[in-house]
Coordinates of C-alpha atoms (C1' of nucleotides) in Angstrom, one line a residue:
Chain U
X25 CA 3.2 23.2 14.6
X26 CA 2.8 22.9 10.7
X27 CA 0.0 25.7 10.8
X28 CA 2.6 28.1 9.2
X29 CA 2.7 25.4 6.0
X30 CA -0.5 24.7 5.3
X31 CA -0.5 21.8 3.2
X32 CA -3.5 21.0 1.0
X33 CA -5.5 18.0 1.9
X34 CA -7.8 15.7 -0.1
X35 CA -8.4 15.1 -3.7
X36 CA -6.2 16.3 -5.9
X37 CA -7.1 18.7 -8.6
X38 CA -6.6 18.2 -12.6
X39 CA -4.2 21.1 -12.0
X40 CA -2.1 20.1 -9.2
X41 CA -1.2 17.1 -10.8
X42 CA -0.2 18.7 -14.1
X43 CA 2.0 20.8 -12.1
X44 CA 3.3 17.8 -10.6
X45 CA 3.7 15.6 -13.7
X46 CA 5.5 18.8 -15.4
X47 CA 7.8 18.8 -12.2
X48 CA 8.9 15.1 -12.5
X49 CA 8.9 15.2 -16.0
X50 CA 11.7 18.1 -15.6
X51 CA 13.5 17.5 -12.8
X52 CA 12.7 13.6 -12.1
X53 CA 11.2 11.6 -9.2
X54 CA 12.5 12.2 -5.5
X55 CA 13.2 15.5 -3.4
X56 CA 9.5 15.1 -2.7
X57 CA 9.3 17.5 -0.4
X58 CA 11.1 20.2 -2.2
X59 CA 8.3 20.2 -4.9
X60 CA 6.1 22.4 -2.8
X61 CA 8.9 25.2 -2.8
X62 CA 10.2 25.0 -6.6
X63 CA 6.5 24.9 -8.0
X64 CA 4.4 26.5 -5.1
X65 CA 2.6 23.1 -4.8
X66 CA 0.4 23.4 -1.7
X67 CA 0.9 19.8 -0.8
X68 CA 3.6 18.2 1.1
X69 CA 6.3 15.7 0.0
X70 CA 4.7 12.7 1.0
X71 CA 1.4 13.7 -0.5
X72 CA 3.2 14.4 -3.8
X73 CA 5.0 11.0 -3.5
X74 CA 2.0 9.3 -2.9
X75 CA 0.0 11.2 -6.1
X76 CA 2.6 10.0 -8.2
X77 CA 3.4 6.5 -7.0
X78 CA -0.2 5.7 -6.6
X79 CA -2.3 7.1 -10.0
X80 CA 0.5 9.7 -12.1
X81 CA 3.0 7.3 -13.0
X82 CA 2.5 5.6 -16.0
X83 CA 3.5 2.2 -15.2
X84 CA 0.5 2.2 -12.9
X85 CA -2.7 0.2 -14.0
X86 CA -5.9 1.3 -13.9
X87 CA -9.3 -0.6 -14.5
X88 CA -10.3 -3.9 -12.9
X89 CA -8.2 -6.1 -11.5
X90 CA -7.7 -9.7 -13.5
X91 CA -8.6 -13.3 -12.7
X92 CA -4.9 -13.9 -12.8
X93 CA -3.8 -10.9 -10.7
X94 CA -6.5 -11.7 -8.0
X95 CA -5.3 -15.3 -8.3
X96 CA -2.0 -13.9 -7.8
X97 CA -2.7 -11.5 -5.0
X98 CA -4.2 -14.0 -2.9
X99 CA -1.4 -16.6 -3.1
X100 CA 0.8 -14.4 -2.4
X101 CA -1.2 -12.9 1.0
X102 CA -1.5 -16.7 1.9
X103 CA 2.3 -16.9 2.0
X104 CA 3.6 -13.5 3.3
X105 CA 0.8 -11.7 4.7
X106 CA 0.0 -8.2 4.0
X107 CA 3.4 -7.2 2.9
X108 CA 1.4 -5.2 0.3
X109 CA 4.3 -3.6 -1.2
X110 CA 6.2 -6.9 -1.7
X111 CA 2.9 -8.2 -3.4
X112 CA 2.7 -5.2 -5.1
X113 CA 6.3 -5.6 -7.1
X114 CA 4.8 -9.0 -8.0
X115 CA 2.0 -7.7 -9.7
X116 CA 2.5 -6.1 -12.7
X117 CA 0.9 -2.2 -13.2
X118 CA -0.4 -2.2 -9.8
X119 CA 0.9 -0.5 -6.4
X120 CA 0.6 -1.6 -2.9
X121 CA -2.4 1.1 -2.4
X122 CA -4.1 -0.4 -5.1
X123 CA -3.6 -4.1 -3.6
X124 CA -4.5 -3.4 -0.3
X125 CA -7.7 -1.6 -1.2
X126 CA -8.5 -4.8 -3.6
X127 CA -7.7 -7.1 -0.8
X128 CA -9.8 -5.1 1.6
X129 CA -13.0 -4.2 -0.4
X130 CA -13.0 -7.7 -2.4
X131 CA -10.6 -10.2 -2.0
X132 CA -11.3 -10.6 1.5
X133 CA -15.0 -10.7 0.9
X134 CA -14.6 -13.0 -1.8
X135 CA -12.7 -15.2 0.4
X136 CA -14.8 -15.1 3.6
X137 CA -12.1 -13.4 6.0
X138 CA -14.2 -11.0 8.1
X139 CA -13.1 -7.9 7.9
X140 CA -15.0 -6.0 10.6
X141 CA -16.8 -3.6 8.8
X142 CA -14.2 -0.4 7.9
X143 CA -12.4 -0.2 11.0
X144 CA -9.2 -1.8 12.4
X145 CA -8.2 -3.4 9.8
X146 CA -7.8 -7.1 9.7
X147 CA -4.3 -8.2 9.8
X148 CA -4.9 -11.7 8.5
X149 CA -1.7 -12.5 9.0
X150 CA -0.3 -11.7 12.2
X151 CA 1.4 -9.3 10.0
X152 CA 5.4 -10.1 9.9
X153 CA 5.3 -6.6 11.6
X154 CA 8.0 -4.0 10.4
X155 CA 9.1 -3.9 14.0
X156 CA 10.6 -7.5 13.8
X157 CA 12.9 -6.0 11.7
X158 CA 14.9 -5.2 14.9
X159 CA 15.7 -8.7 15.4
X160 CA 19.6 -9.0 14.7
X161 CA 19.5 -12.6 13.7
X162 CA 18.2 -12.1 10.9
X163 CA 20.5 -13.1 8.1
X164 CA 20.4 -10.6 5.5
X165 CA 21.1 -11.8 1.7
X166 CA 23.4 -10.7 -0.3
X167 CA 20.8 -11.1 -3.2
X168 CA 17.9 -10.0 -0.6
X169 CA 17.7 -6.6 -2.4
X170 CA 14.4 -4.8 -2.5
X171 CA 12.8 -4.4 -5.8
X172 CA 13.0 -1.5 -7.3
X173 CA 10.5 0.9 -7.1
X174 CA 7.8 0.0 -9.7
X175 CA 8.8 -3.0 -10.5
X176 CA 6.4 -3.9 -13.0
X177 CA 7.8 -5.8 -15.3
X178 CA 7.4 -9.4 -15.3
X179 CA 10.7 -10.0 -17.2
X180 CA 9.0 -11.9 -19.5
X181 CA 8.3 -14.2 -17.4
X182 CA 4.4 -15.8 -17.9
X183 CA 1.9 -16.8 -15.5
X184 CA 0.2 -20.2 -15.6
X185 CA -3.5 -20.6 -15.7
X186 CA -4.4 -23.6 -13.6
X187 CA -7.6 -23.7 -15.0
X188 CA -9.1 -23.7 -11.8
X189 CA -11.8 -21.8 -10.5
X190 CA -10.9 -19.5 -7.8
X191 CA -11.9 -21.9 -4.9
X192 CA -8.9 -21.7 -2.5
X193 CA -8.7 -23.3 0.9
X194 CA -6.2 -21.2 3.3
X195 CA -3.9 -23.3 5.1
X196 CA -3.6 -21.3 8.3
X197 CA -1.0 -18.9 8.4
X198 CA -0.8 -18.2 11.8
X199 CA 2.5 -20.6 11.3
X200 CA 4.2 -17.7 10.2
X201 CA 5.9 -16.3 13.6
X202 CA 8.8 -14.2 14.4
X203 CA 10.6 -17.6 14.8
X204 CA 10.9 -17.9 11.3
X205 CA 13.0 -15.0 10.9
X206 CA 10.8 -14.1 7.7
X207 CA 9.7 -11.1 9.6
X208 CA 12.3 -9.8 10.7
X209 CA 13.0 -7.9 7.2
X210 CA 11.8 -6.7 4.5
X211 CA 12.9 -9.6 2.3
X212 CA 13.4 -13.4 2.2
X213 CA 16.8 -14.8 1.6
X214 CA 16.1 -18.1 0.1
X215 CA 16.7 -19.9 3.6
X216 CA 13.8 -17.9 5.0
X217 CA 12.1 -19.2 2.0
X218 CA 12.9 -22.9 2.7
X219 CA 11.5 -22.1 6.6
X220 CA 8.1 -22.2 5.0
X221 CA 6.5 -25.1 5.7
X222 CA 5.0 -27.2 2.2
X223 CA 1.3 -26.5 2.7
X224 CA 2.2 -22.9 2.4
X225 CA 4.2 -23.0 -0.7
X226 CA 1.9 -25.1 -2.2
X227 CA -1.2 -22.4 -3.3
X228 CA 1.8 -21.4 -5.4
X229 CA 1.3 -24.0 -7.5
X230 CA 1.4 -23.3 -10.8
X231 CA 3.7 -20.8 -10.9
X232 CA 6.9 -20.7 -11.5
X233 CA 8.5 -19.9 -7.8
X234 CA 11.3 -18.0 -9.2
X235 CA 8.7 -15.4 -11.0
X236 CA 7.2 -15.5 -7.3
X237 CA 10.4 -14.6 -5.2
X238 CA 12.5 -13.6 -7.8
X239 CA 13.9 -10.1 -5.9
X240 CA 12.6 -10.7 -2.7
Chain S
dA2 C1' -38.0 11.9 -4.8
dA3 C1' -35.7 11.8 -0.6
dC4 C1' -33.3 9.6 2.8
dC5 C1' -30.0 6.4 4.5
dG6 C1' -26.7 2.8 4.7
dT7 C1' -23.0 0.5 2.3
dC8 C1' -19.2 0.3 -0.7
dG9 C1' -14.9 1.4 -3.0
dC10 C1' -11.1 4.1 -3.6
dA11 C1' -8.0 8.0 -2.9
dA12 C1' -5.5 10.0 0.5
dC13 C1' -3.7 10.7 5.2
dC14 C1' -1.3 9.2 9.4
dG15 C1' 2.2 7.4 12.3
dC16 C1' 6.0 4.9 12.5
dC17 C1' 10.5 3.2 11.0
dG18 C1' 15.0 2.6 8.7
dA19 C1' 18.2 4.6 5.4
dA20 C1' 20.5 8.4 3.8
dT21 C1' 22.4 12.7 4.3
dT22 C1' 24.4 16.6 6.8
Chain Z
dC8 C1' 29.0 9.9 15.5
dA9 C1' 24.8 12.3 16.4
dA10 C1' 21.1 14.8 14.5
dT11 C1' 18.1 15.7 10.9
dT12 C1' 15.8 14.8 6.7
dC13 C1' 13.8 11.7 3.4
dG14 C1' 11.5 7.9 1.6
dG15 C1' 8.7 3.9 2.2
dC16 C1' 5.4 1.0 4.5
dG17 C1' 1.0 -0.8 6.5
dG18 C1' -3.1 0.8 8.8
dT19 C1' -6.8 3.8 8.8
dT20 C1' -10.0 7.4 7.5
dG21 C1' -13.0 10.5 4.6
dC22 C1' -16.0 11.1 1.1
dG23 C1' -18.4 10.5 -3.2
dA24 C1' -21.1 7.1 -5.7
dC25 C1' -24.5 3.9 -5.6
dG26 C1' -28.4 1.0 -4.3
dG27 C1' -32.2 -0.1 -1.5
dT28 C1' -36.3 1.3 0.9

DNA sequence: AACCGTCGCAACCGCCGAATT
DNA sequence: CAATTCGGCGGTTGCGACGGT
């Protein structure tokens, strides 16, 4: 069906993405998949999208990740699951590919949640799936908005070394259902919030809860 | 030095909801 | 209002790098 395209696959090339960059830094992010016919780009939309989102942009963080930002990863993952993107917007420079992969090759690891080798992936939560979001009772917030994309900055806002070492026990959170209605969108209104029981609000201890949900 | 298994990351896939036509 | 296109998400795969034997 998409023979007559031919898309490029695979690793992107130092040239592709200057043609890339010099597209966005012309015409500006979005229309994805009209880049391929304005600049002859052999890759499609999504691939472009992803290029940029995930290693062009210049908000985006490269290196290791910190004490603090794993810290903050896995609090987060103990509370919503692998809402990677939502975890994402909390962690400054770094997109939901790069969290995922962290969580996956490391944190998980580091953490003792088996991750069966490379293959069907864990789902340590049982993942607050996308498909809830059918569910018509969910109440929907005016303030629920989604982050923007890349929001990376932290608004000033500072995160609080507890000093401790990163020895966390994991209340279960297999507590999490579709009951709760937090799955059932994208984001929390506060009341979803408040469904929550303690135990799982507490690894966020330390931090200010507003940095946490602020824009969920 | 060569082989092999594992790891880590970039990229792809399939699905879904929102936006546009 | 229906159909189509677009953008975004989480899960999964592919492959190069690396380390052990």
């Amino acid at each position: 069906m998409e023979a007559r395209n031919e898309y490029r696959k695979g690793l992107w090339t130092v040239e592709e993405d200057r043609i890339l960059m010099d597209h966005i830094r012309v015409h500006g992010k979005g229309k994805w998949n009209r880049i391929a016919k304005m600049t002859g780009l052999k890759r499609c939309g999504k691939s472009c999208r992803l290029r940029w989102i995930n290693y062009l942009s210049p908000s985006v963080k490269r290196g290791d990740f910190s004490e603090e930002e794993e810290d903050l990863i896995i609090r987060l993952h103990n509370l919503i699951g692998n809402r990677w993107s939502l975890i994402a917007g909390r962690v400054p420079g770094r997109t939901d590919n790069q969290v995922k992969n962290h969580w996956n090759t490391h944190l998980s690891k580091k953490l003792g949640i088996k991750n069966k080798g490379k293959t069907k992936a864990n789902a340590s939560l049982p993942s607050l799936s996308r498909k809830l979001g059918k569910n018509p009772s969910v109440p929907m917030e005016s303030n629920s908005e989604p982050p923007s994309d890349c929001t990376c900055e932290t608004g000033g806002k500072t995160m609080v070394e507890d000093g401790s070492q990163s020895t966390f026990k994991f209340a279960s959170t297999q507590e999490i259902t579709e009951d709760n209605n937090c799955g059932s969108s994208l984001w929390f209104s506060n009341d979803d919030l408040n469904l929550l029981t303690p135990y799982l609000m507490e690894p966020l201890d330390g931090y200010s809860l507003d940095f946490v949900l602020d824009g969920l």
